[in-house]
Structures are given as C-alpha cells and as structure tokens.
XYZ file of C-alpha atoms in Angstrom:
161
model
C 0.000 0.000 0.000
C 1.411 3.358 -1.041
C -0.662 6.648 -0.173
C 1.883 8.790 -2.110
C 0.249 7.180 -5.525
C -2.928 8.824 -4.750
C -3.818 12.546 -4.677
C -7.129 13.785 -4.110
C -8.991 17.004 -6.005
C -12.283 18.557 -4.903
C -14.272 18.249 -7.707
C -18.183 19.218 -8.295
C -20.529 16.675 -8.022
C -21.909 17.149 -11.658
C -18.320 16.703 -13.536
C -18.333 13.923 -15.607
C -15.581 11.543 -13.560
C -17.488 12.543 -10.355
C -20.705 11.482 -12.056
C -19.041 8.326 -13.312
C -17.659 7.468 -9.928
C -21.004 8.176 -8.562
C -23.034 6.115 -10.989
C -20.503 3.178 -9.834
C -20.992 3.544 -6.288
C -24.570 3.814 -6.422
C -24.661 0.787 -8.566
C -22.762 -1.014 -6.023
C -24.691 0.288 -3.304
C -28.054 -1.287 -4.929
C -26.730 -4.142 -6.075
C -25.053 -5.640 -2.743
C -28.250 -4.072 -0.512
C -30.274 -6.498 -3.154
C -28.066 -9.408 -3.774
C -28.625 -9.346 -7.686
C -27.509 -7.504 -10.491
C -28.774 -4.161 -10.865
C -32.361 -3.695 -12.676
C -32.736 -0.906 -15.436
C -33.400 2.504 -13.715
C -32.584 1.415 -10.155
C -29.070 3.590 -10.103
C -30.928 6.089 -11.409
C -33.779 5.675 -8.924
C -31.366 5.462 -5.841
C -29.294 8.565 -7.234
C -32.651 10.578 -7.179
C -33.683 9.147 -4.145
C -29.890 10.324 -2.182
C -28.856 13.449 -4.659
C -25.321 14.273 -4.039
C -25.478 18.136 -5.152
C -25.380 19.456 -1.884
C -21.675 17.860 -1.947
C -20.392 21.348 -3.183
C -19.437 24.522 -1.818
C -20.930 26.145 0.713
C -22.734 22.854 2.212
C -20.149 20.532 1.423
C -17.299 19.151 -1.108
C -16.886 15.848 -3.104
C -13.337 14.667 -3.598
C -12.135 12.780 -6.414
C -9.113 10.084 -5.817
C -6.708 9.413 -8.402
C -4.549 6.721 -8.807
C -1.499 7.092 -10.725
C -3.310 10.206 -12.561
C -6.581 8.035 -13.173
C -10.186 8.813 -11.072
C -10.073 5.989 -8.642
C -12.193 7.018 -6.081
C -14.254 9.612 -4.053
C -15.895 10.650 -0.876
C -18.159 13.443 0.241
C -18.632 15.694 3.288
C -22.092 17.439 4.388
C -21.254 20.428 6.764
C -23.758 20.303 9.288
C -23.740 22.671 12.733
C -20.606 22.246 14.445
C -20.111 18.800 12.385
C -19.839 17.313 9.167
C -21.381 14.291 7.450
C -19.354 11.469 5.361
C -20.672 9.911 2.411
C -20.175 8.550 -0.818
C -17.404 6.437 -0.088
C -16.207 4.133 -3.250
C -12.757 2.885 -4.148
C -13.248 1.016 -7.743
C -12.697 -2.314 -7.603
C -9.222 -2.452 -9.480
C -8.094 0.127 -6.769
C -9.159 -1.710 -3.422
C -6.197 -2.738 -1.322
C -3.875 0.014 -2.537
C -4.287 2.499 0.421
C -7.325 5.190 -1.338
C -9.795 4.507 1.181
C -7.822 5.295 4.095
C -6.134 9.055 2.146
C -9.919 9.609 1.182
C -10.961 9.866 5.132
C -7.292 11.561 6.011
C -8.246 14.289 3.591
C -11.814 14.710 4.550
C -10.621 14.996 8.091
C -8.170 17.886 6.785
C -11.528 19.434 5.184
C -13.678 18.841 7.875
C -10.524 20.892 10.240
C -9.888 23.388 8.088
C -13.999 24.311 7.896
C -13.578 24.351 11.725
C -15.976 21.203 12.221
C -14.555 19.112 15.257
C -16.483 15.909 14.223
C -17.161 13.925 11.441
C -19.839 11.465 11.583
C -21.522 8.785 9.052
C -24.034 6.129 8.338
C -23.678 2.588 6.592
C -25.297 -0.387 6.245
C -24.859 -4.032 8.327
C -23.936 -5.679 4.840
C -20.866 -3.079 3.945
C -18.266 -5.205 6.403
C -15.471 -3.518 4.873
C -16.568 -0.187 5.128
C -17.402 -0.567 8.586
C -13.927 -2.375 9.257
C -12.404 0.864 7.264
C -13.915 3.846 9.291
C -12.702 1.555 12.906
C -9.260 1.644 11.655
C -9.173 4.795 11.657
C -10.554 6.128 14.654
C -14.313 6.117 13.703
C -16.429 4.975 17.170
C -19.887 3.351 16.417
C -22.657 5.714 18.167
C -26.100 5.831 18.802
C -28.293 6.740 15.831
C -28.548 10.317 14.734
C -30.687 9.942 11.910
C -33.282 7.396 10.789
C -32.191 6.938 7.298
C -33.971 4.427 5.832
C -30.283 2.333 4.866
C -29.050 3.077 7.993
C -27.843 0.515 11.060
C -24.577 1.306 12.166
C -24.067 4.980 12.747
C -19.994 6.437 13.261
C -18.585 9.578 15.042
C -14.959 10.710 14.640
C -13.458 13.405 16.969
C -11.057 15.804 14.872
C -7.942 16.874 17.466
C-alpha cells in the first residue's frame, strides 16, 4: 500500500468523472443491498432518491481520488452545525487494497478541520463489512443513531484533534 500514488482534487458533483464514480458507487450500493444484479433505472432511482449536489461549496465538497493520474475514487462531506457528514465512499474495484480509502478519510478529516468542524460522523449499512472495518481503523467509534435513514444501522462519530 502506497498513499503517495494517490492525490485527491475537490471536484463538483456534476463533472463527468465525479458522475461516473457516482453512478458506480450507487450501482454497487443497490446491487449488494439487493443481492442481484442491478435492474434498469434502479441507479438512477437510488441517485434521485440520495442526490449528491449538496456535496459542493458552501454545504459541502466531493473529492475525487486518483490513482497514478486516473479517477479511482471519491468521498463526500455534508457540513452540518458544528459537524460534518461522510458519504459517498467508493474505491473502484481495481483500486481496493492500494491504500485510497484510508487518504480519502485523512483528507476529509483535513476538510472537515480546516472548515472548523470538530467531528465527522456517518451512516452505513450491516452488509458493507469492509466499510465498517475501514472507518474503525481509523478512529471512527460506532454511536447511537442520529438519523433514521432508511439504509441506515450502524451509525460512526470521529473526533477531529
């Protein structure tokens, strides 16, 4: 694993490689929560359902990951009152194992600092193992709910220093 391959650029939510990386997260999203391959319209369905354009300046910024120059990832933050919300966390596939997840959430928490938000907190889902595993290694403490989102069980709380 090698952070120093990766370099992360906010980016707005309707750019094409955002919307692309997205798309792909969404897809992934709908087809693990159903255990089948994705149906016509359901990433579109789910993307309408959860719109990301609030993941731009002034309520909150979508990074882009690349990979040896190419978009391999992205993650979103929604500033809230004295916090912030992560989302949209994706690594493609062929980039998994190589280190983006963890410089997504390092640079988020530089975000989240520099926006003078002392806590980052998120949702996810029982069946996302890895993400779960992913947010404990670095520092994220499961919490009682804070929302009733209709995909959320496990709900995460990071204090910045």
């Amino acid at each position: 694993m090698n952070a120093t391959d990766w370099t992360t650029v906010p980016t707005r939510p309707d750019r094409p490689e955002a919307t692309a990386l997205l798309e792909e997260y969404f897809e992934e999203m709908v087809r693990r929560y159903h255990g089948r391959p994705v149906r016509p319209g359901e990433v579109a369905a789910a993307m309408a359902d959860e719109p990301s354009d609030d993941l731009a300046a002034p309520t909150g910024i979508l990074l882009v990951a690349h990979r040896d120059g190419r978009p391999a990832g992205c993650a979103g933050l929604r500033y809230r009152p004295g916090w912030a919300e992560l989302t949209r966390v994706y690594v493609r596939p062929a980039h998994r194992g190589h280190g983006g997840g963890a410089v997504l959430l390092a640079a988020m928490a530089e975000r989240a600092r520099a926006a003078e938000v002392d806590r980052i907190r998120l949702d996810t889902r029982g069946d996302l193992i890895e993400a779960r595993a992913l947010y404990a290694r670095h520092g994220y403490r499961e919490i009682p709910a804070y929302n009733d989102g209709p995909y959320a069980e496990h709900w995460f709380e990071k204090v910045l220093s």
